[in-house]
């Protein structure tokens, strides 16, 4: 019984994912040999990417650096934009959740701005800030803010009446109500928003770097496309995916911690 | 003038017919009054009115000759579903109230006061636990301790034992009786259990079925204290009072069909999460909200 369960566990977490990976690799190989000759196969991708992976922090030139070094540049930008998004988004979310007036006034405009693509915001950022880095931070902040705003607002609105009654009966002041009741009750929602925001921030940085050509994973990807080194495009795609996955996992760990509180 | 006075109070929600109509109630200082009625009759509405959480459509409510306009810590409430803050420990939940009401005390004194009330409801071993880790009976006791620690003029108990099993229920009934003897606070106890109401109170008042629920005749309970749970069943007063209350509830104040029950949803500790992480292979999404569901019925052993 126990051994059975253990083997099932392995099947779930090791064998099946490996199987999936092998299938994708085979399809990729087949595609590269038959249907699209320009697409480098898995093996060629590996040999061409090896120096970038094996010496991940090497700096050989401005646009020829180890893959983790590029990742680091991207992450720094993401952190900046993400921080702005949280600092701006959370209070907006609270106001939307708390005030009917505020919510009625700004909800329509938020619904209109929310689906706008990062590609549309970036030129505006360039006009506003002249330089590519602050423009990227601006774009990340504007695009990544919405899940935080909306989740916080939903969280505030769904605080059970009981908790608010406690605050009323105790005659807690406004600030005390905010810190003792509203924020703790909303935290789980806020962190869900934070996690979704981080995912978007990571999506946006790649697009922003591709458009501005600044050093980073996205910038590297675009440059290697122009240089016709297609293997590196695949390296970048995989890196972007892995980093995005790791970020999401980390955030969901943090989220879970706050959920049990 | 009575300590707590409700005069021709009516209350409805929105366009529907009134929930409470023409409620008149006078309660003296130190009295223990039980109000018993069907679920959905408007008992919680009545308590919320006295608490000041909602305003009457008509009539006046006065406490100590002062009209009640908003909620305040002079009226300690034990809500029907405990209303503890799930992110605070037992101590912190009570301390929050103490800190607020006795804001000019030294911190050590506030702490000591809090500990005293935790000990009073026998929860010292669970002092640092969160409400989620406590049983229903323990949560209820925290809620009672929090209300008492504010040293209110009047204690409002809204079906405090409704969600508990019979054994815990009788233990806590005795605890409430003991607390009343000790503190001599004015208590309004809302209940759906006629026996419980008679066992604990000086006076029991039936609330007729809604809509347009109103209070029936007030019936004094002249059974000497301390009362004995076993002996009371054979007390002729007890049987007489119970008959009167049940007759009122089934007769004048009754409703068409008598066996009413409804599901009561106690809010869960964890808020809803629409964006719970889902993995493709991993376990299924866990239930979004674990309601604590129970049936609420009027118990009339006639
Ligand atoms: N906030 C509210 N909005 C609308 N209707 C309500 C509200 N609260 C209670 N009611 C209605 O008022 C009636 C009495 O409710 P309640 O006071 O909770 O009854 P009880 O506590 O006796 O079970 C019920 O029919 C209920 O549906
Ligand atoms: Mg009720």
Coordinates of C-alpha atoms and ligand atoms in Angstrom, one line a residue:
Chain A
X1 CA 0.0 0.0 0.0
X2 CA 2.7 2.4 1.0
X3 CA 5.1 1.5 -1.7
X4 CA 2.2 1.8 -4.1
X5 CA 1.5 5.3 -3.0
X6 CA 5.2 6.2 -3.2
X7 CA 5.5 5.0 -6.7
X8 CA 2.4 6.9 -7.6
X9 CA 4.0 10.0 -6.1
X10 CA 7.1 9.5 -8.3
X11 CA 4.9 8.9 -11.3
X12 CA 3.2 12.2 -10.6
X13 CA 6.1 14.4 -9.8
X14 CA 9.0 12.9 -11.8
X15 CA 8.1 10.5 -14.5
X16 CA 5.1 12.2 -16.1
X17 CA 6.7 15.7 -16.2
X18 CA 9.8 14.0 -17.8
X19 CA 7.6 12.3 -20.3
X20 CA 6.0 15.5 -21.2
X21 CA 9.4 17.2 -21.7
X22 CA 10.6 14.4 -23.9
X23 CA 7.5 14.6 -26.1
X24 CA 8.0 18.4 -26.5
X25 CA 11.7 17.9 -27.3
X26 CA 10.8 15.2 -29.9
X27 CA 8.2 17.5 -31.6
X28 CA 10.7 20.3 -31.5
X29 CA 13.4 18.1 -33.1
X30 CA 10.9 16.9 -35.8
X31 CA 9.8 20.5 -36.5
X32 CA 13.3 21.7 -36.9
X33 CA 14.4 18.9 -39.3
X34 CA 11.3 18.7 -41.5
X35 CA 9.0 21.6 -41.4
X36 CA 11.1 24.7 -40.5
X37 CA 14.8 24.4 -41.4
X38 CA 15.6 27.7 -39.8
X39 CA 14.5 26.5 -36.4
X40 CA 17.5 25.2 -34.5
X41 CA 17.0 21.7 -33.0
X42 CA 17.5 21.0 -29.3
X43 CA 21.1 19.8 -29.7
X44 CA 22.2 22.8 -31.7
X45 CA 20.5 25.1 -29.2
X46 CA 22.4 23.5 -26.4
X47 CA 25.8 23.8 -28.0
X48 CA 25.3 27.4 -29.0
X49 CA 23.9 28.3 -25.5
X50 CA 26.5 26.5 -23.5
X51 CA 28.9 29.4 -22.9
X52 CA 26.0 31.6 -21.8
X53 CA 24.8 29.0 -19.3
X54 CA 28.1 27.7 -18.1
X55 CA 29.5 31.1 -17.4
X56 CA 26.2 32.8 -16.5
X57 CA 27.8 36.0 -15.1
X58 CA 30.5 36.6 -17.7
X59 CA 30.7 40.0 -19.3
X60 CA 32.3 39.8 -22.8
X61 CA 30.7 43.0 -24.2
X62 CA 27.7 45.2 -23.7
X63 CA 25.4 42.9 -25.5
X64 CA 27.3 39.7 -25.0
X65 CA 27.0 38.6 -21.4
X66 CA 26.1 35.5 -19.4
X67 CA 22.4 34.7 -19.3
X68 CA 22.0 35.3 -15.5
X69 CA 23.7 38.6 -15.8
X70 CA 21.1 39.7 -18.4
X71 CA 18.4 38.2 -16.1
X72 CA 19.8 40.3 -13.2
X73 CA 19.5 43.5 -15.3
X74 CA 15.9 42.6 -16.1
X75 CA 15.1 41.7 -12.5
X76 CA 16.4 45.0 -11.2
X77 CA 14.1 46.9 -13.5
X78 CA 11.2 44.7 -12.7
X79 CA 11.7 45.2 -8.9
X80 CA 11.6 49.0 -9.5
X81 CA 8.5 49.0 -11.6
X82 CA 6.8 46.4 -9.3
X83 CA 7.5 48.4 -6.2
X84 CA 5.9 51.5 -7.8
X85 CA 2.9 49.3 -8.8
X86 CA 2.4 48.1 -5.3
X87 CA 2.9 51.4 -3.6
X88 CA 0.4 53.1 -6.0
X89 CA -2.0 50.2 -6.5
X90 CA -2.7 49.1 -2.9
X91 CA -4.0 52.5 -1.7
X92 CA -6.1 52.9 -4.9
X93 CA -7.5 49.4 -4.2
X94 CA -8.4 50.4 -0.6
X95 CA -10.1 53.6 -1.7
X96 CA -12.1 51.7 -4.4
X97 CA -13.1 49.1 -1.8
X98 CA -14.0 51.6 0.9
X99 CA -15.6 54.5 -0.9
X100 CA -18.7 54.1 -3.1
X101 CA -18.1 57.6 -4.4
X102 CA -14.5 56.9 -5.4
X103 CA -15.4 53.6 -6.9
X104 CA -18.2 55.0 -9.0
X105 CA -16.0 57.9 -10.2
X106 CA -12.9 55.8 -11.1
X107 CA -14.1 52.4 -11.9
X108 CA -15.0 53.1 -15.5
X109 CA -11.7 54.7 -16.3
X110 CA -9.8 51.8 -14.6
X111 CA -11.8 49.3 -16.7
X112 CA -10.7 51.2 -19.8
X113 CA -7.0 51.5 -18.9
X114 CA -6.7 48.0 -17.6
X115 CA -6.6 46.1 -20.9
X116 CA -4.2 48.5 -22.6
X117 CA -1.1 46.6 -23.8
X118 CA 2.4 47.4 -22.5
X119 CA 3.4 48.0 -26.1
X120 CA 1.0 51.0 -26.1
X121 CA 2.2 52.4 -22.8
X122 CA 5.9 52.3 -23.6
X123 CA 6.0 55.1 -26.1
X124 CA 4.1 57.3 -23.7
X125 CA 6.7 56.5 -21.1
X126 CA 9.5 57.5 -23.5
X127 CA 7.7 60.8 -24.2
X128 CA 7.3 61.4 -20.4
X129 CA 10.8 60.4 -19.3
X130 CA 13.0 60.6 -22.3
X131 CA 15.2 57.7 -21.3
X132 CA 14.4 54.1 -21.8
X133 CA 15.0 52.8 -18.3
X134 CA 12.5 55.1 -16.5
X135 CA 10.1 54.5 -19.4
X136 CA 10.3 50.8 -18.8
X137 CA 9.7 51.3 -15.0
X138 CA 6.7 53.4 -15.9
X139 CA 5.3 50.8 -18.2
X140 CA 5.8 48.0 -15.7
X141 CA 4.1 50.0 -13.0
X142 CA 1.1 51.0 -15.1
X143 CA 0.5 47.5 -16.4
X144 CA 1.3 45.5 -13.3
X145 CA -0.8 47.7 -11.0
X146 CA -4.3 46.5 -12.0
X147 CA -4.4 43.0 -10.3
X148 CA -3.2 44.6 -7.1
X149 CA -5.8 47.4 -7.4
X150 CA -8.7 45.1 -8.2
X151 CA -7.9 42.3 -5.7
X152 CA -7.4 44.8 -2.9
X153 CA -10.7 46.4 -3.8
X154 CA -12.5 43.0 -3.8
X155 CA -10.8 42.1 -0.6
X156 CA -11.9 45.2 1.2
X157 CA -15.5 44.8 -0.1
X158 CA -15.7 41.3 1.1
X159 CA -14.7 41.9 4.6
X160 CA -17.4 40.2 6.7
X161 CA -19.8 42.6 8.3
X162 CA -19.0 40.9 11.7
X163 CA -15.5 42.3 11.7
X164 CA -16.7 45.8 10.9
X165 CA -19.3 45.5 13.6
X166 CA -16.5 44.7 16.1
X167 CA -14.7 47.9 15.1
X168 CA -18.0 49.8 15.4
X169 CA -18.9 48.4 18.9
X170 CA -15.3 49.1 20.1
X171 CA -15.4 52.6 18.5
X172 CA -12.1 52.1 17.0
X173 CA -10.7 55.2 15.3
X174 CA -10.3 55.3 11.5
X175 CA -6.6 54.6 11.6
X176 CA -7.0 51.8 14.1
X177 CA -9.8 50.3 12.1
X178 CA -7.6 50.4 9.1
X179 CA -4.6 48.7 10.7
X180 CA -6.4 46.4 13.1
X181 CA -9.3 45.2 10.9
X182 CA -9.3 46.3 7.3
X183 CA -5.7 45.6 6.4
X184 CA -5.4 42.2 8.1
X185 CA -8.8 41.1 6.7
X186 CA -7.7 42.1 3.2
X187 CA -4.1 40.7 3.3
X188 CA -4.9 37.4 1.6
X189 CA -6.5 39.2 -1.3
X190 CA -3.8 41.7 -1.5
X191 CA -1.2 39.0 -1.8
X192 CA -3.0 37.3 -4.5
X193 CA -3.0 40.6 -6.3
X194 CA 0.7 41.0 -5.6
X195 CA 1.4 37.6 -7.1
X196 CA -0.5 38.3 -10.3
X197 CA 1.1 41.7 -10.6
X198 CA 4.5 40.2 -10.4
X199 CA 3.7 37.9 -13.3
X200 CA 2.6 40.8 -15.4
X201 CA 5.6 42.8 -14.5
X202 CA 7.8 40.0 -15.8
X203 CA 5.8 39.8 -19.0
X204 CA 6.1 43.6 -19.5
X205 CA 9.9 43.9 -18.9
X206 CA 10.7 41.5 -21.8
X207 CA 8.5 43.5 -24.1
X208 CA 9.9 46.8 -22.9
X209 CA 13.5 45.7 -23.4
X210 CA 12.8 44.4 -26.8
X211 CA 11.4 47.8 -27.9
X212 CA 14.1 49.9 -26.3
X213 CA 17.0 47.5 -26.9
X214 CA 18.3 48.0 -23.3
X215 CA 20.5 45.2 -21.9
X216 CA 18.5 42.4 -20.3
X217 CA 16.9 39.1 -21.3
X218 CA 14.5 40.7 -23.7
X219 CA 17.0 43.0 -25.2
X220 CA 19.4 40.1 -25.8
X221 CA 16.6 38.1 -27.4
X222 CA 15.8 40.9 -29.9
X223 CA 19.5 41.5 -30.7
X224 CA 20.2 37.9 -31.4
X225 CA 17.1 37.8 -33.6
X226 CA 18.6 40.6 -35.6
X227 CA 22.0 38.9 -35.6
X228 CA 20.3 35.7 -36.9
X229 CA 21.5 33.6 -34.0
X230 CA 18.3 31.8 -33.5
X231 CA 19.6 29.4 -30.9
X232 CA 19.9 32.2 -28.4
X233 CA 16.3 33.2 -28.9
X234 CA 15.2 29.8 -27.6
X235 CA 17.7 30.1 -24.7
X236 CA 16.1 33.4 -23.8
X237 CA 12.5 32.0 -24.1
X238 CA 13.4 29.2 -21.7
X239 CA 15.2 31.5 -19.3
X240 CA 12.2 33.9 -19.3
X241 CA 9.9 31.0 -18.6
X242 CA 12.0 29.5 -15.8
X243 CA 12.5 32.9 -14.1
X244 CA 8.8 33.7 -14.4
X245 CA 7.9 30.3 -12.9
X246 CA 10.4 30.8 -10.0
X247 CA 9.0 34.2 -9.2
X248 CA 5.5 32.9 -9.2
X249 CA 6.5 30.1 -6.8
X250 CA 8.2 32.4 -4.5
X251 CA 5.3 34.8 -4.4
X252 CA 2.8 32.0 -3.8
X253 CA 5.0 30.8 -0.8
X254 CA 4.8 34.3 0.6
X255 CA 1.0 34.4 -0.2
X256 CA 0.4 31.1 1.6
X257 CA 2.2 32.3 4.7
X258 CA -0.1 35.3 4.9
X259 CA -3.1 33.1 4.2
X260 CA -2.6 30.9 7.2
X261 CA -2.3 34.0 9.5
Chain B
X1 CA -37.8 55.3 33.9
X2 CA -36.4 51.9 33.2
X3 CA -32.7 51.3 32.6
X4 CA -33.2 50.1 29.0
X5 CA -36.4 51.2 27.3
X6 CA -37.7 50.5 23.8
X7 CA -40.9 52.4 22.9
X8 CA -43.0 51.5 19.8
X9 CA -39.9 50.5 17.9
X10 CA -40.3 49.3 14.3
X11 CA -37.7 48.2 11.8
X12 CA -37.8 46.9 8.3
X13 CA -35.2 46.3 5.6
X14 CA -36.0 48.0 2.3
X15 CA -39.3 47.6 0.6
X16 CA -40.4 44.4 2.3
X17 CA -42.9 44.4 5.1
X18 CA -41.5 45.2 8.5
X19 CA -39.4 42.7 10.4
X20 CA -40.1 44.2 13.9
X21 CA -43.3 46.1 14.6
X22 CA -44.3 48.0 17.7
X23 CA -41.8 46.6 20.1
X24 CA -42.1 47.8 23.7
X25 CA -39.6 46.6 26.3
X26 CA -38.5 47.8 29.7
X27 CA -35.5 46.3 31.5
X28 CA -34.4 47.3 34.9
X29 CA -30.8 47.5 36.0
X30 CA -29.3 44.1 37.0
X31 CA -32.1 42.2 35.4
X32 CA -31.6 39.1 33.3
X33 CA -34.1 39.0 30.5
X34 CA -34.5 36.2 28.0
X35 CA -36.1 36.8 24.6
X36 CA -37.2 33.6 22.8
X37 CA -38.4 33.4 19.2
X38 CA -38.4 31.6 15.9
X39 CA -35.4 31.9 13.7
X40 CA -35.8 34.7 11.2
X41 CA -38.3 36.4 13.5
X42 CA -35.9 39.4 14.0
X43 CA -34.0 38.5 17.1
X44 CA -30.7 39.6 15.7
X45 CA -32.3 42.7 14.4
X46 CA -33.6 43.5 17.8
X47 CA -30.1 43.1 19.4
X48 CA -28.6 45.2 16.6
X49 CA -31.1 47.9 17.3
X50 CA -30.2 47.9 21.0
X51 CA -26.5 47.8 20.1
X52 CA -26.9 50.8 17.9
X53 CA -25.6 49.0 14.8
X54 CA -28.8 49.8 13.0
X55 CA -31.4 52.5 13.5
X56 CA -35.1 52.0 14.1
X57 CA -37.6 53.2 11.5
X58 CA -39.9 54.4 14.2
X59 CA -39.9 54.6 18.0
X60 CA -37.1 55.3 20.5
X61 CA -34.5 53.3 22.3
X62 CA -33.0 54.7 25.5
X63 CA -30.3 53.4 27.8
X64 CA -30.1 55.4 31.1
X65 CA -32.4 58.0 29.7
X66 CA -30.0 58.6 26.8
X67 CA -31.2 57.8 23.3
X68 CA -29.0 55.2 21.6
X69 CA -27.7 56.7 18.3
X70 CA -24.6 54.6 17.6
X71 CA -22.8 51.6 18.8
X72 CA -20.4 51.8 21.8
X73 CA -18.5 49.8 24.3
X74 CA -21.1 50.5 27.1
X75 CA -23.1 47.7 25.5
X76 CA -21.1 44.5 25.3
X77 CA -22.4 42.2 22.6
X78 CA -21.7 38.6 22.0
X79 CA -22.6 38.1 18.4
X80 CA -24.4 35.1 17.1
X81 CA -21.3 34.0 15.2
X82 CA -18.7 35.0 17.7
X83 CA -17.2 37.8 15.6
X84 CA -13.6 37.2 16.7
X85 CA -10.9 38.6 14.6
X86 CA -9.2 35.5 13.2
X87 CA -5.8 37.0 12.8
X88 CA -5.5 37.8 16.5
X89 CA -4.9 35.4 19.3
X90 CA -7.3 35.0 22.2
X91 CA -5.3 37.4 24.2
X92 CA -5.0 39.9 21.4
X93 CA -8.8 39.8 20.7
X94 CA -9.6 40.7 24.2
X95 CA -6.7 43.1 24.6
X96 CA -7.9 45.1 21.6
X97 CA -11.2 45.7 23.4
X98 CA -9.5 46.5 26.7
X99 CA -7.0 48.7 25.1
X100 CA -9.7 50.7 23.4
X101 CA -12.1 51.1 26.4
X102 CA -9.5 51.7 29.1
X103 CA -7.1 53.7 26.9
X104 CA -5.7 55.7 29.9
X105 CA -4.7 52.7 31.9
X106 CA -1.0 51.7 32.0
X107 CA -0.2 48.8 29.7
X108 CA 0.6 46.5 32.6
X109 CA -2.8 47.1 34.0
X110 CA -4.5 46.5 30.7
X111 CA -2.6 43.3 30.3
X112 CA -3.5 42.1 33.8
X113 CA -7.2 42.9 33.2
X114 CA -7.2 40.9 30.0
X115 CA -5.5 37.9 31.7
X116 CA -8.2 38.1 34.4
X117 CA -11.0 37.7 32.0
X118 CA -9.3 35.0 30.1
X119 CA -8.9 33.1 33.3
X120 CA -12.6 33.8 34.2
X121 CA -13.7 31.8 31.2
X122 CA -11.1 29.1 31.8
X123 CA -9.1 29.8 28.6
X124 CA -5.7 30.6 30.1
X125 CA -4.1 27.5 28.4
X126 CA -5.4 28.7 25.0
X127 CA -4.3 32.2 25.6
X128 CA -2.1 32.4 22.5
X129 CA -4.2 30.4 20.2
X130 CA -6.0 31.9 17.2
X131 CA -9.8 31.5 16.9
X132 CA -9.3 29.0 14.1
X133 CA -7.6 26.7 16.5
X134 CA -10.4 26.8 19.0
X135 CA -13.6 24.7 19.3
X136 CA -17.0 26.5 19.0
X137 CA -17.5 26.5 22.7
X138 CA -14.1 28.0 23.3
X139 CA -14.7 30.7 20.7
X140 CA -17.9 31.5 22.4
X141 CA -16.2 31.9 25.7
X142 CA -13.6 34.3 24.2
X143 CA -16.5 36.3 22.8
X144 CA -18.1 36.4 26.3
X145 CA -14.8 37.4 27.9
X146 CA -14.3 40.1 25.4
X147 CA -17.7 41.6 26.0
X148 CA -17.3 41.4 29.8
X149 CA -13.8 42.8 29.8
X150 CA -15.1 46.1 28.4
X151 CA -17.1 46.4 31.6
X152 CA -20.3 47.3 29.7
X153 CA -23.4 48.6 31.4
X154 CA -25.5 45.9 29.7
X155 CA -24.6 42.6 28.1
X156 CA -26.4 41.6 24.9
X157 CA -26.1 37.9 24.1
X158 CA -27.4 36.9 20.6
X159 CA -28.1 33.2 20.6
X160 CA -24.7 32.7 22.3
X161 CA -25.0 28.9 22.5
X162 CA -27.0 28.3 19.4
X163 CA -24.2 26.7 17.4
X164 CA -23.0 24.4 20.2
X165 CA -23.7 20.8 21.0
X166 CA -26.0 19.9 23.9
X167 CA -23.2 19.1 26.4
X168 CA -21.1 22.2 25.8
X169 CA -24.3 24.1 25.8
X170 CA -25.4 23.2 29.3
X171 CA -21.8 23.8 30.6
X172 CA -21.8 27.2 29.1
X173 CA -25.3 27.9 30.4
X174 CA -24.0 27.3 33.9
X175 CA -21.1 29.5 33.1
X176 CA -23.3 32.4 32.0
X177 CA -25.4 31.9 35.1
X178 CA -22.3 32.1 37.2
X179 CA -21.0 35.2 35.5
X180 CA -24.3 36.9 36.0
X181 CA -24.4 36.1 39.7
X182 CA -20.8 37.4 40.0
X183 CA -21.1 40.6 38.1
X184 CA -24.8 41.4 38.4
X185 CA -24.8 42.9 35.0
X186 CA -27.9 43.6 33.1
X187 CA -28.2 40.9 30.5
X188 CA -30.5 40.5 27.5
X189 CA -30.2 36.9 26.3
X190 CA -31.6 36.0 22.9
X191 CA -32.3 32.3 22.5
X192 CA -34.3 29.8 20.5
X193 CA -34.4 27.4 23.4
X194 CA -37.3 28.0 25.8
X195 CA -35.8 25.9 28.5
X196 CA -32.5 27.7 28.3
X197 CA -34.3 31.0 28.6
X198 CA -36.3 30.0 31.7
X199 CA -33.3 28.3 33.3
X200 CA -31.2 31.5 33.2
X201 CA -33.5 34.5 33.3
X202 CA -35.5 36.5 35.7
X203 CA -38.0 37.2 33.0
X204 CA -38.8 35.6 29.7
X205 CA -40.5 37.3 26.8
X206 CA -41.6 35.5 23.6
X207 CA -41.1 37.2 20.2
X208 CA -43.8 36.3 17.7
X209 CA -43.0 35.0 14.3
X210 CA -42.2 37.5 11.6
X211 CA -42.9 39.5 9.6
X212 CA -44.2 42.2 11.9
X213 CA -42.8 40.3 14.8
X214 CA -43.6 41.8 18.2
X215 CA -42.9 40.9 21.8
X216 CA -45.5 38.9 23.7
X217 CA -46.4 39.1 27.4
X218 CA -43.4 39.2 29.7
X219 CA -43.4 36.2 32.1
X220 CA -41.6 36.4 35.4
X221 CA -39.5 33.4 36.5
X222 CA -39.9 33.2 40.2
X223 CA -37.6 30.2 40.6
X224 CA -35.0 30.8 43.4
X225 CA -31.3 30.8 42.5
X226 CA -29.0 29.0 42.4
X227 CA -31.1 26.8 40.1
X228 CA -30.6 23.1 39.8
X229 CA -30.7 21.9 36.2
X230 CA -32.2 18.5 37.1
X231 CA -34.7 19.7 39.7
X232 CA -36.0 22.5 37.7
X233 CA -37.7 20.2 35.2
X234 CA -40.1 19.2 38.0
X235 CA -40.6 22.7 39.3
X236 CA -44.3 23.6 38.8
X237 CA -43.4 27.2 38.0
X238 CA -41.0 26.0 35.3
X239 CA -43.6 23.9 33.7
X240 CA -46.2 26.6 33.9
X241 CA -43.9 29.2 32.4
X242 CA -42.8 26.9 29.6
X243 CA -46.4 26.1 28.7
X244 CA -47.3 29.8 28.6
X245 CA -44.3 30.7 26.3
X246 CA -44.8 27.7 24.0
X247 CA -48.6 28.4 23.8
X248 CA -47.9 32.0 22.8
X249 CA -45.3 31.0 20.2
X250 CA -47.6 28.3 18.7
X251 CA -50.8 30.3 19.1
X252 CA -51.0 34.0 18.9
X253 CA -47.4 34.6 17.9
X254 CA -47.2 31.5 15.8
X255 CA -46.9 30.9 12.2
X256 CA -48.6 28.7 9.7
X257 CA -46.2 25.9 9.6
X258 CA -44.4 25.2 12.9
X259 CA -41.4 23.1 12.0
X260 CA -39.1 25.9 10.8
X261 CA -35.5 25.3 10.2
X262 CA -33.0 27.1 8.1
X263 CA -29.3 26.9 7.5
X264 CA -27.2 29.3 9.3
X265 CA -23.9 30.2 7.6
X266 CA -21.2 31.1 10.0
X267 CA -18.5 33.0 8.2
X268 CA -15.3 31.2 7.9
X269 CA -11.9 32.4 9.0
X270 CA -10.5 32.4 5.5
X271 CA -11.7 34.9 2.9
X272 CA -12.7 33.8 -0.5
X273 CA -9.9 33.5 -3.0
X274 CA -10.9 33.6 -6.6
X275 CA -7.3 33.3 -7.8
X276 CA -6.1 30.4 -5.9
X277 CA -3.0 28.9 -7.4
X278 CA -3.8 25.8 -9.5
X279 CA -1.3 23.4 -10.8
X280 CA -2.1 21.1 -13.7
X281 CA -1.0 17.9 -12.1
X282 CA -1.4 18.9 -8.4
X283 CA -4.3 18.4 -6.1
X284 CA -7.7 19.9 -7.0
X285 CA -8.6 23.3 -5.9
X286 CA -9.6 23.2 -2.3
X287 CA -13.0 24.4 -1.2
X288 CA -13.2 28.2 -1.5
X289 CA -15.1 28.8 1.7
X290 CA -15.6 26.2 4.4
X291 CA -18.9 27.3 5.8
X292 CA -19.8 26.1 9.2
X293 CA -23.3 25.1 8.5
X294 CA -25.9 24.2 11.0
X295 CA -29.6 24.0 11.2
X296 CA -31.4 26.5 13.4
X297 CA -34.7 25.4 14.8
X298 CA -37.1 26.4 17.4
X299 CA -37.1 23.9 20.2
X300 CA -40.5 23.6 21.8
X301 CA -41.0 20.5 23.9
X302 CA -44.7 20.7 24.3
Ligands
LIG1 N1 -29.3 43.3 6.6 C1 -30.5 42.8 6.2 N2 -31.0 43.1 5.0 C2 -32.2 42.6 4.6 N3 -33.0 41.8 5.4 C3 -32.5 41.4 6.5 C4 -31.2 41.8 7.0 N4 -31.0 41.3 8.2 C5 -32.0 40.5 8.5 N5 -32.9 40.5 7.5 C6 -34.2 39.8 7.5 O1 -34.9 40.2 8.6 C7 -35.5 39.0 9.2 C8 -35.1 38.8 10.6 O2 -33.7 38.5 10.6 P1 -32.9 38.2 12.0 O3 -33.0 39.4 12.8 O4 -31.5 37.9 11.6 O5 -33.7 37.0 12.6 P2 -33.2 36.0 13.8 O6 -32.0 36.6 14.4 O7 -34.4 36.1 14.7 O8 -33.0 34.7 13.2 C9 -35.2 37.9 8.3 O9 -36.3 37.6 7.4 C10 -34.0 38.3 7.5 O10 -34.1 37.8 6.2
LIG2 MG1 -30.2 35.7 14.6

